[in-house]
Amino acid sequence: KAGVTQTPRYLIKTRGQQVTLSCSPISGHRSVSWYQQTPGQGLQFLFEYFSETQRNKGNFPGRFSGRQFSNSRSEMNVSTLELGDSALYLCASSILSTSYTDTQYFGPGTRLTVL
Amino acid sequence: AQTVTQSQPEMSVQEAETVTLSCTYDTSENNYYLFWYKQPPSRQMILVIRQEAYKQQNATENRFSVNFQKAAKSFSLKISDSQLGDTAMYFCAFISHQAGTALIFGKGTTLSVSS
């Protein structure tokens, strides 16, 4: 079974631009979560989607948004990019989101650099 | 607030040796799950091992085992017969009903295995 895939793997943007990242979960998985990884803050939860609905949200500004499609693929959007948004963005999928007991499996990440 | 602490930023070990990575957490909940994830230089986050808090038996996966001390809120990872491929950053993570679907990560421990 194929793992979680993320595209693109690398992105370079300038301040003020917006960016869209994509995540395809493991086949059969219906929940997709997004995390931001930076050297200073470590790994932080952004949000989680299940059945096209945002079920959980971390403490990030409204510039960070996402959505999920009927095939469970998810996109994350960051508008008005700031230098501090430079990070590795990780997507994780799990079978269900109705239980915290489901293990999350991660994709390879998208490295975003904001200049 | 629930927190995860990894007190060892870096560790080094020789091939074939055994190493133990430490993790402590803080929660008022009784039911939760703990994980160790490995992130090699490729940046792909890989699940190493998972422990259910209600199980007293420590989880094991081949060369990897945990020492779960619920009363002490401690969850250490032991790697036996270390291999060069074990070189990676290791993250301890926590999830519970209160946290919803958001994994809470420690800051990580960088493990270097040398020959």
Coordinates of N, CA and C in Angstrom, one line a residue:
Chain A
K1 N 0.9 -1.2 0.0 CA 0.0 0.0 0.0 C 0.9 1.2 0.0
A2 N 0.6 2.2 -0.9 CA 1.4 3.4 -0.9 C 1.2 4.2 0.3
G3 N 2.3 4.9 0.7 CA 2.3 5.8 1.9 C 1.6 7.1 1.6
V4 N 1.8 8.0 2.5 CA 1.3 9.4 2.4 C 2.2 10.1 1.4
T5 N 1.6 10.8 0.5 CA 2.4 11.6 -0.5 C 2.1 13.1 -0.3
Q6 N 3.2 13.8 -0.5 CA 3.0 15.3 -0.4 C 3.7 15.9 -1.6
T7 N 3.1 16.9 -2.2 CA 3.6 17.7 -3.3 C 3.4 19.2 -3.1
P8 N 4.3 20.0 -3.5 CA 5.7 19.6 -4.0 C 6.6 19.3 -2.8
R9 N 7.7 18.8 -3.0 CA 8.6 18.5 -1.9 C 9.4 19.7 -1.5
Y10 N 9.6 20.7 -2.4 CA 10.3 21.9 -2.1 C 9.6 23.1 -2.7
L11 N 9.6 24.2 -2.0 CA 9.0 25.4 -2.5 C 9.8 26.6 -2.0
I12 N 10.0 27.5 -2.9 CA 10.6 28.8 -2.5 C 9.7 29.9 -2.9
K13 N 9.3 30.7 -2.0 CA 8.4 31.8 -2.2 C 9.0 33.1 -1.6
T14 N 8.4 34.3 -1.9 CA 8.8 35.5 -1.3 C 7.7 36.0 -0.4
R15 N 8.1 36.9 0.5 CA 7.1 37.4 1.4 C 5.9 38.1 0.7
G16 N 4.8 37.9 1.3 CA 3.6 38.4 0.7 C 2.8 37.5 -0.2
Q17 N 3.5 36.5 -0.8 CA 2.9 35.6 -1.7 C 2.0 34.6 -0.9
Q18 N 1.3 33.8 -1.6 CA 0.6 32.7 -1.0 C 1.0 31.4 -1.6
V19 N 0.8 30.3 -0.9 CA 1.2 29.0 -1.3 C 0.2 27.9 -1.0
T20 N 0.1 26.9 -1.8 CA -0.8 25.8 -1.6 C 0.0 24.5 -1.6
L21 N -0.1 23.7 -0.5 CA 0.6 22.4 -0.4 C -0.5 21.3 -0.5
S22 N -0.1 20.2 -1.0 CA -1.0 19.1 -1.2 C -0.6 17.8 -0.5
C23 N -1.6 17.1 -0.1 CA -1.3 15.8 0.6 C -2.3 14.8 0.2
S24 N -1.8 13.6 -0.2 CA -2.7 12.5 -0.5 C -2.5 11.4 0.6
P25 N -3.5 11.0 1.3 CA -3.4 10.1 2.4 C -3.2 8.7 1.9
I26 N -2.9 7.8 2.8 CA -2.9 6.3 2.5 C -4.3 5.9 2.1
S27 N -4.3 5.0 1.1 CA -5.6 4.6 0.6 C -6.5 4.0 1.8
G28 N -7.7 4.5 1.9 CA -8.6 4.0 2.9 C -8.6 4.9 4.2
H29 N -7.6 5.8 4.3 CA -7.5 6.7 5.4 C -8.4 7.9 5.1
R30 N -9.1 8.3 6.1 CA -10.1 9.4 5.9 C -9.7 10.7 6.7
S31 N -8.7 10.6 7.6 CA -8.4 11.7 8.3 C -7.0 12.2 7.9
V32 N -6.9 13.5 7.7 CA -5.6 14.1 7.4 C -5.3 15.3 8.4
S33 N -4.1 15.2 8.9 CA -3.6 16.3 9.8 C -2.4 16.9 9.3
W34 N -2.2 18.2 9.6 CA -1.1 19.0 9.1 C -0.3 19.5 10.3
Y35 N 1.1 19.4 10.2 CA 2.0 19.9 11.3 C 3.0 20.8 10.6
Q36 N 3.5 21.7 11.4 CA 4.6 22.6 11.0 C 5.8 22.2 11.9
Q37 N 6.9 22.1 11.2 CA 8.2 21.7 12.0 C 9.2 22.8 11.7
T38 N 9.6 23.5 12.7 CA 10.7 24.5 12.7 C 11.7 24.2 13.7
P39 N 13.0 24.6 13.5 CA 14.0 24.4 14.5 C 13.7 25.0 15.9
G40 N 13.1 26.1 15.9 CA 12.8 26.8 17.1 C 11.6 26.3 17.9
Q41 N 10.5 26.1 17.2 CA 9.2 25.7 17.8 C 9.0 24.2 17.8
G42 N 9.8 23.4 17.0 CA 9.6 22.0 16.9 C 8.4 21.7 16.1
L43 N 7.7 20.6 16.4 CA 6.5 20.2 15.7 C 5.3 20.7 16.3
Q44 N 4.5 21.4 15.5 CA 3.2 22.0 16.0 C 2.1 21.6 15.1
F45 N 1.0 21.3 15.8 CA -0.2 20.9 15.1 C -0.9 22.1 14.4
L46 N -1.3 22.0 13.2 CA -2.0 23.0 12.5 C -3.5 22.8 12.5
F47 N -3.9 21.7 11.8 CA -5.3 21.4 11.8 C -5.5 20.0 11.3
E48 N -6.7 19.5 11.4 CA -7.1 18.1 11.0 C -8.4 18.1 10.3
Y49 N -8.5 17.3 9.2 CA -9.7 17.2 8.4 C -10.2 15.8 8.4
F50 N -11.5 15.7 8.4 CA -12.1 14.4 8.3 C -13.4 14.6 7.6
S51 N -13.7 13.8 6.5 CA -14.9 13.9 5.7 C -15.2 15.3 5.3
E52 N -14.1 16.0 4.8 CA -14.2 17.3 4.2 C -14.5 18.4 5.3
T53 N -14.4 18.1 6.6 CA -14.7 19.0 7.6 C -13.5 19.2 8.5
Q54 N -13.2 20.4 8.9 CA -12.1 20.6 9.9 C -12.6 20.2 11.2
R55 N -11.9 19.3 11.8 CA -12.4 18.7 13.1 C -11.6 19.3 14.3
N56 N -10.4 19.7 14.0 CA -9.5 20.2 15.1 C -8.6 21.2 14.5
K57 N -8.2 22.2 15.4 CA -7.4 23.3 14.9 C -6.4 23.7 15.9
G58 N -5.2 23.9 15.5 CA -4.1 24.4 16.4 C -4.1 25.9 16.5
N59 N -3.1 26.4 17.2 CA -3.0 27.8 17.5 C -2.2 28.5 16.5
F60 N -2.8 28.7 15.3 CA -2.1 29.4 14.2 C -3.0 30.5 13.7
P61 N -2.4 31.5 13.1 CA -3.3 32.6 12.6 C -4.1 32.2 11.4
G62 N -5.1 33.0 11.1 CA -6.0 32.7 10.0 C -5.4 32.6 8.6
R63 N -4.2 33.1 8.5 CA -3.5 33.0 7.2 C -3.3 31.5 6.8
F64 N -3.3 30.6 7.8 CA -3.2 29.2 7.5 C -4.6 28.6 7.4
S65 N -4.8 28.0 6.3 CA -6.1 27.3 6.1 C -6.0 26.0 5.3
G66 N -7.0 25.3 5.3 CA -6.9 24.0 4.6 C -8.3 23.6 4.1
R67 N -8.3 22.5 3.4 CA -9.5 21.9 3.0 C -9.3 20.4 2.6
Q68 N -10.3 19.7 2.6 CA -10.2 18.3 2.2 C -11.3 17.9 1.2
F69 N -10.9 17.1 0.2 CA -11.8 16.8 -0.9 C -12.5 15.4 -0.6
S70 N -13.4 15.1 -1.4 CA -14.2 13.9 -1.2 C -13.4 12.6 -1.3
N71 N -12.2 12.7 -2.0 CA -11.3 11.5 -2.1 C -10.3 11.5 -0.9
S72 N -10.5 12.4 0.1 CA -9.7 12.5 1.3 C -8.4 13.3 1.1
R73 N -8.1 13.6 -0.2 CA -6.9 14.4 -0.4 C -7.1 15.8 0.3
S74 N -6.0 16.3 0.7 CA -6.1 17.6 1.5 C -5.1 18.6 0.9
E75 N -5.5 19.9 1.0 CA -4.6 21.0 0.6 C -4.5 21.9 1.8
M76 N -3.3 22.5 1.9 CA -3.1 23.5 2.9 C -2.7 24.8 2.2
N77 N -3.2 25.9 2.7 CA -2.9 27.2 2.0 C -2.4 28.2 3.1
V78 N -1.3 28.9 2.7 CA -0.8 29.9 3.6 C -0.8 31.2 2.7
S79 N -1.5 32.2 3.2 CA -1.6 33.5 2.5 C -0.6 34.5 3.2
T80 N -0.3 35.5 2.4 CA 0.6 36.6 2.9 C 1.8 36.0 3.7
L81 N 2.6 35.3 3.0 CA 3.7 34.6 3.6 C 4.6 35.6 4.3
E82 N 5.1 35.1 5.5 CA 6.1 35.8 6.3 C 7.3 34.9 6.4
L83 N 8.5 35.6 6.7 CA 9.7 34.9 6.8 C 9.6 33.7 7.8
G84 N 8.9 33.9 8.9 CA 8.7 32.9 9.9 C 7.9 31.7 9.5
D85 N 7.3 31.7 8.3 CA 6.6 30.6 7.8 C 7.5 29.5 7.2
S86 N 8.7 29.9 7.0 CA 9.7 28.9 6.5 C 9.8 27.7 7.4
A87 N 9.5 26.5 6.9 CA 9.4 25.4 7.7 C 9.2 24.1 6.9
L88 N 9.3 23.0 7.6 CA 8.9 21.7 6.9 C 7.4 21.5 7.3
Y89 N 6.6 21.3 6.3 CA 5.2 21.1 6.6 C 4.9 19.6 6.4
L90 N 4.4 18.9 7.4 CA 4.2 17.5 7.4 C 2.7 17.2 7.4
C91 N 2.3 16.3 6.6 CA 1.0 15.8 6.6 C 0.9 14.4 7.1
A92 N -0.1 14.1 7.9 CA -0.2 12.7 8.4 C -1.7 12.2 8.2
S93 N -1.8 10.9 7.9 CA -3.1 10.4 7.8 C -3.4 9.3 8.7
S94 N -4.7 9.1 9.1 CA -5.1 8.0 9.9 C -6.4 7.5 9.4
I95 N -6.8 6.3 9.8 CA -8.0 5.7 9.2 C -9.3 6.5 9.6
L96 N -9.4 6.9 10.9 CA -10.6 7.6 11.3 C -10.1 8.8 12.1
S97 N -11.0 9.7 12.3 CA -10.6 10.8 13.2 C -11.6 10.8 14.4
T98 N -12.4 9.8 14.5 CA -13.4 9.7 15.6 C -12.7 9.3 16.9
S99 N -11.5 8.8 16.8 CA -10.8 8.3 18.0 C -9.4 8.8 18.0
Y100 N -8.9 9.2 19.1 CA -7.5 9.6 19.3 C -6.6 8.4 19.2
T101 N -7.2 7.2 19.2 CA -6.4 6.0 19.3 C -5.8 5.6 18.0
D102 N -6.2 6.3 16.9 CA -5.7 5.9 15.6 C -4.3 6.4 15.4
T103 N -3.4 5.6 14.9 CA -2.0 6.0 14.7 C -2.0 6.8 13.4
Q104 N -1.2 7.9 13.5 CA -1.0 8.8 12.4 C 0.3 8.4 11.6
Y105 N 0.2 8.3 10.3 CA 1.3 8.0 9.5 C 1.7 9.2 8.6
F106 N 3.0 9.6 8.6 CA 3.4 10.8 8.0 C 3.9 10.7 6.6
G107 N 3.8 11.8 5.9 CA 4.4 11.9 4.6 C 5.8 12.5 4.7
P108 N 6.5 12.6 3.5 CA 7.8 13.1 3.5 C 8.0 14.6 3.8
G109 N 6.9 15.3 3.7 CA 7.0 16.7 4.0 C 7.2 17.6 2.8
T110 N 6.8 18.9 2.9 CA 7.1 19.9 2.0 C 8.0 21.0 2.7
R111 N 9.2 21.2 2.1 CA 10.1 22.2 2.7 C 9.7 23.5 2.0
L112 N 9.2 24.5 2.8 CA 8.9 25.8 2.3 C 9.9 26.8 2.8
T113 N 10.5 27.5 1.9 CA 11.4 28.6 2.2 C 10.8 29.9 1.7
V114 N 10.7 30.9 2.7 CA 10.2 32.2 2.3 C 11.3 33.2 2.4
L115 N 11.5 33.9 1.2 CA 12.6 34.8 1.1 C 12.1 36.3 1.2
Chain B
A1 N -1.9 22.3 30.9 CA -1.6 21.9 29.5 C -0.7 20.7 29.5
Q2 N -1.0 19.9 28.4 CA -0.2 18.6 28.3 C 1.1 19.0 27.6
T3 N 2.2 18.4 28.1 CA 3.5 18.7 27.6 C 4.3 17.4 27.5
V4 N 5.3 17.4 26.6 CA 6.2 16.3 26.4 C 7.6 16.8 26.5
T5 N 8.5 16.2 27.3 CA 9.8 16.7 27.5 C 10.9 15.6 27.2
Q6 N 11.8 16.0 26.3 CA 12.9 15.1 26.0 C 14.2 15.9 26.4
S7 N 14.8 15.4 27.5 CA 15.9 16.1 28.1 C 17.2 15.9 27.5
Q8 N 17.4 15.0 26.5 CA 18.6 14.8 25.9 C 18.6 15.3 24.4
P9 N 19.2 16.5 24.2 CA 19.1 17.0 22.8 C 19.9 16.1 21.8
E10 N 21.1 15.5 22.3 CA 21.9 14.7 21.4 C 22.5 13.5 22.2
M11 N 22.6 12.4 21.4 CA 23.3 11.3 22.0 C 24.1 10.6 20.9
S12 N 25.1 9.9 21.4 CA 26.0 9.2 20.4 C 26.2 7.8 20.9
V13 N 26.3 6.8 20.0 CA 26.5 5.4 20.4 C 27.2 4.7 19.3
Q14 N 28.0 3.7 19.7 CA 28.7 2.8 18.7 C 27.7 1.8 18.2
E15 N 28.0 1.3 17.0 CA 27.2 0.2 16.4 C 27.3 -1.0 17.4
A16 N 26.1 -1.7 17.5 CA 25.9 -2.9 18.3 C 25.7 -2.6 19.8
E17 N 25.9 -1.3 20.2 CA 25.6 -1.0 21.6 C 24.1 -0.7 21.8
T18 N 23.8 -0.6 23.1 CA 22.4 -0.3 23.5 C 22.3 1.2 24.0
V19 N 21.2 1.8 23.6 CA 21.1 3.2 24.0 C 19.6 3.4 24.4
T20 N 19.5 4.3 25.4 CA 18.1 4.6 25.9 C 17.9 6.1 25.8
L21 N 16.7 6.4 25.2 CA 16.3 7.8 25.0 C 15.2 8.1 26.0
S22 N 15.3 9.2 26.7 CA 14.3 9.6 27.7 C 13.2 10.5 27.3
C23 N 12.0 10.3 27.9 CA 10.9 11.1 27.6 C 10.0 11.2 28.8
T24 N 9.6 12.4 29.2 CA 8.6 12.5 30.3 C 7.5 13.3 29.7
Y25 N 6.3 13.2 30.3 CA 5.1 13.9 29.9 C 4.3 14.3 31.0
D26 N 3.4 15.2 30.8 CA 2.6 15.7 31.9 C 1.1 15.7 31.4
T27 N 0.2 15.1 32.1 CA -1.2 15.1 31.8 C -2.0 14.7 33.0
S28 N -3.2 15.1 33.0 CA -4.1 14.8 34.1 C -5.0 13.6 33.7
E29 N -4.9 13.2 32.4 CA -5.8 12.2 31.9 C -5.3 10.8 32.2
N30 N -6.2 9.9 32.2 CA -5.8 8.5 32.5 C -5.7 7.6 31.3
N31 N -6.4 8.0 30.2 CA -6.3 7.2 29.0 C -5.6 8.0 27.9
Y32 N -4.6 7.5 27.4 CA -3.8 8.2 26.3 C -2.9 7.2 25.6
Y33 N -2.3 7.7 24.6 CA -1.3 6.9 23.8 C 0.0 7.6 23.7
L34 N 1.1 6.9 23.7 CA 2.4 7.4 23.5 C 3.1 6.8 22.4
F35 N 3.9 7.6 21.7 CA 4.6 7.1 20.5 C 6.0 7.5 20.5
W36 N 6.8 6.8 19.8 CA 8.2 7.2 19.4 C 8.2 7.2 17.9
Y37 N 8.6 8.4 17.3 CA 8.7 8.5 15.9 C 10.2 8.8 15.6
K38 N 10.7 8.3 14.5 CA 12.0 8.5 14.0 C 12.0 9.4 12.8
Q39 N 12.9 10.4 12.7 CA 13.0 11.2 11.5 C 14.5 11.2 11.1
P40 N 14.8 10.4 10.1 CA 16.2 10.3 9.5 C 16.4 11.6 8.7
P41 N 17.7 11.7 8.2 CA 18.0 12.9 7.4 C 17.1 13.1 6.2
S42 N 16.4 12.1 5.7 CA 15.5 12.2 4.6 C 14.2 13.0 5.1
R43 N 14.1 13.2 6.4 CA 13.0 14.0 6.9 C 11.6 13.2 7.0
Q44 N 11.6 12.0 6.5 CA 10.4 11.2 6.6 C 10.2 10.8 8.0
M45 N 9.1 11.1 8.6 CA 8.7 10.7 10.0 C 8.2 9.3 10.0
I46 N 8.9 8.4 10.7 CA 8.5 7.0 10.7 C 8.1 6.6 12.1
L47 N 7.0 5.9 12.2 CA 6.6 5.4 13.5 C 7.5 4.2 13.9
V48 N 8.0 4.3 15.2 CA 8.9 3.3 15.7 C 8.1 2.4 16.6
I49 N 7.3 2.9 17.5 CA 6.6 2.1 18.5 C 5.5 2.9 19.1
R50 N 4.5 2.2 19.6 CA 3.3 2.8 20.2 C 2.9 2.1 21.5
Q51 N 2.5 2.9 22.5 CA 2.1 2.3 23.8 C 0.8 2.8 24.2
E52 N -0.1 1.9 24.6 CA -1.4 2.4 25.1 C -1.3 2.5 26.6
A53 N -1.7 3.6 27.2 CA -1.5 3.9 28.6 C -2.2 2.8 29.5
Y54 N -3.3 2.2 29.0 CA -4.0 1.3 29.9 C -3.3 -0.1 29.9
K55 N -2.3 -0.3 29.1 CA -1.6 -1.6 29.0 C -0.4 -1.5 29.9
Q56 N -0.3 -2.4 30.9 CA 0.9 -2.3 31.7 C 2.1 -2.9 31.0
Q57 N 1.9 -3.8 30.1 CA 3.0 -4.4 29.4 C 3.7 -3.5 28.5
N58 N 5.0 -3.4 28.5 CA 5.8 -2.5 27.7 C 5.8 -3.0 26.2
A59 N 5.6 -2.1 25.3 CA 5.6 -2.4 23.9 C 7.0 -2.7 23.4
T60 N 7.1 -3.6 22.4 CA 8.4 -4.0 21.8 C 8.2 -4.1 20.3
E61 N 9.2 -3.7 19.5 CA 9.2 -3.9 18.1 C 10.6 -4.2 17.7
N62 N 10.9 -5.5 17.6 CA 12.2 -6.0 17.2 C 13.3 -5.4 18.1
R63 N 14.2 -4.6 17.7 CA 15.3 -4.1 18.5 C 14.8 -2.9 19.4
F64 N 13.6 -2.5 19.2 CA 13.1 -1.3 19.9 C 12.1 -1.7 21.0
S65 N 12.3 -1.2 22.2 CA 11.4 -1.5 23.3 C 11.3 -0.2 24.2
V66 N 10.2 -0.2 24.9 CA 10.0 1.0 25.8 C 9.9 0.6 27.2
N67 N 10.2 1.5 28.1 CA 10.0 1.4 29.5 C 9.0 2.4 29.9
F68 N 7.7 2.0 30.1 CA 6.6 2.9 30.3 C 6.3 2.8 31.8
Q69 N 6.5 4.0 32.5 CA 6.2 4.1 33.9 C 5.1 5.1 34.1
K70 N 3.9 4.6 34.2 CA 2.7 5.5 34.1 C 2.7 6.5 35.3
A71 N 3.0 6.0 36.5 CA 2.9 6.8 37.7 C 4.0 7.9 37.6
A72 N 5.1 7.6 37.1 CA 6.2 8.6 37.0 C 6.0 9.4 35.7
K73 N 5.1 9.1 34.9 CA 4.9 9.7 33.6 C 6.2 9.8 32.8
S74 N 6.7 8.6 32.6 CA 8.0 8.4 31.9 C 7.8 7.4 30.8
F75 N 8.5 7.6 29.7 CA 8.3 6.7 28.5 C 9.6 6.7 27.7
S76 N 10.5 5.9 28.1 CA 11.8 5.8 27.5 C 11.9 4.8 26.4
L77 N 12.7 5.0 25.4 CA 12.9 4.1 24.3 C 14.3 3.5 24.4
K78 N 14.4 2.2 24.3 CA 15.6 1.5 24.3 C 15.9 0.9 22.9
I79 N 17.0 1.2 22.4 CA 17.4 0.6 21.1 C 18.6 -0.4 21.3
S80 N 18.3 -1.6 21.0 CA 19.4 -2.6 21.2 C 20.1 -2.9 19.9
D81 N 21.4 -3.3 20.0 CA 22.2 -3.6 18.8 C 22.0 -2.5 17.8
S82 N 22.4 -1.3 18.2 CA 22.3 -0.1 17.4 C 22.9 -0.3 16.0
Q83 N 22.3 0.2 15.0 CA 22.8 0.1 13.6 C 23.0 1.5 13.0
L84 N 23.8 1.6 12.0 CA 24.1 2.9 11.4 C 22.8 3.5 10.9
G85 N 21.8 2.7 10.5 CA 20.6 3.2 10.0 C 19.7 3.7 11.1
D86 N 20.1 3.6 12.3 CA 19.3 4.1 13.4 C 19.6 5.6 13.6
T87 N 20.6 6.1 12.9 CA 20.9 7.5 13.0 C 19.8 8.4 12.6
A88 N 19.3 9.2 13.4 CA 18.0 10.0 13.2 C 17.7 10.9 14.4
M89 N 16.7 11.7 14.2 CA 16.1 12.4 15.3 C 14.9 11.6 15.8
Y90 N 14.8 11.4 17.1 CA 13.7 10.7 17.6 C 12.8 11.6 18.4
F91 N 11.5 11.5 18.1 CA 10.5 12.3 18.8 C 9.6 11.4 19.6
C92 N 9.4 11.9 20.8 CA 8.4 11.3 21.7 C 7.1 12.1 21.5
A93 N 6.0 11.4 21.4 CA 4.7 12.1 21.1 C 3.6 11.5 22.0
F94 N 2.6 12.3 22.3 CA 1.5 12.0 23.2 C 0.2 12.4 22.5
I95 N -0.8 11.6 22.7 CA -2.1 12.0 22.3 C -3.2 11.5 23.3
S96 N -4.3 12.2 23.4 CA -5.3 11.8 24.4 C -6.6 12.3 23.9
H97 N -7.7 12.0 24.6 CA -9.0 12.5 24.3 C -9.1 14.0 24.3
Q98 N -8.4 14.6 25.3 CA -8.5 16.0 25.5 C -7.7 16.7 24.3
A99 N -6.6 16.1 23.9 CA -5.9 16.7 22.8 C -6.6 16.4 21.4
G100 N -7.6 15.6 21.4 CA -8.2 15.3 20.2 C -7.3 14.5 19.2
T101 N -7.2 15.0 18.0 CA -6.3 14.3 17.1 C -5.0 14.9 16.9
A102 N -4.7 15.9 17.8 CA -3.4 16.6 17.7 C -2.3 15.9 18.5
L103 N -1.3 15.4 17.8 CA -0.2 14.8 18.5 C 0.6 16.0 19.2
I104 N 1.1 15.7 20.4 CA 1.9 16.7 21.1 C 3.3 16.1 21.1
F105 N 4.3 16.8 20.5 CA 5.6 16.3 20.4 C 6.6 16.9 21.4
G106 N 7.6 16.1 21.7 CA 8.8 16.6 22.4 C 9.7 17.3 21.4
K107 N 10.8 17.9 21.9 CA 11.7 18.7 21.0 C 12.6 17.8 20.2
G108 N 12.7 16.5 20.6 CA 13.5 15.5 19.9 C 14.9 15.3 20.4
T109 N 15.4 14.1 20.2 CA 16.8 13.7 20.5 C 17.5 13.3 19.3
T110 N 18.6 13.9 18.9 CA 19.4 13.5 17.8 C 20.3 12.4 18.2
L111 N 20.1 11.2 17.6 CA 20.9 10.1 17.9 C 21.9 9.8 16.7
S112 N 23.2 9.7 17.0 CA 24.2 9.4 16.0 C 24.8 8.0 16.4
V113 N 24.8 7.1 15.4 CA 25.4 5.8 15.5 C 26.6 5.8 14.6
S114 N 27.7 5.4 15.2 CA 29.0 5.4 14.5 C 29.6 4.0 14.5
S115 N 30.4 3.7 13.5 CA 31.0 2.4 13.4 C 32.4 2.3 14.1

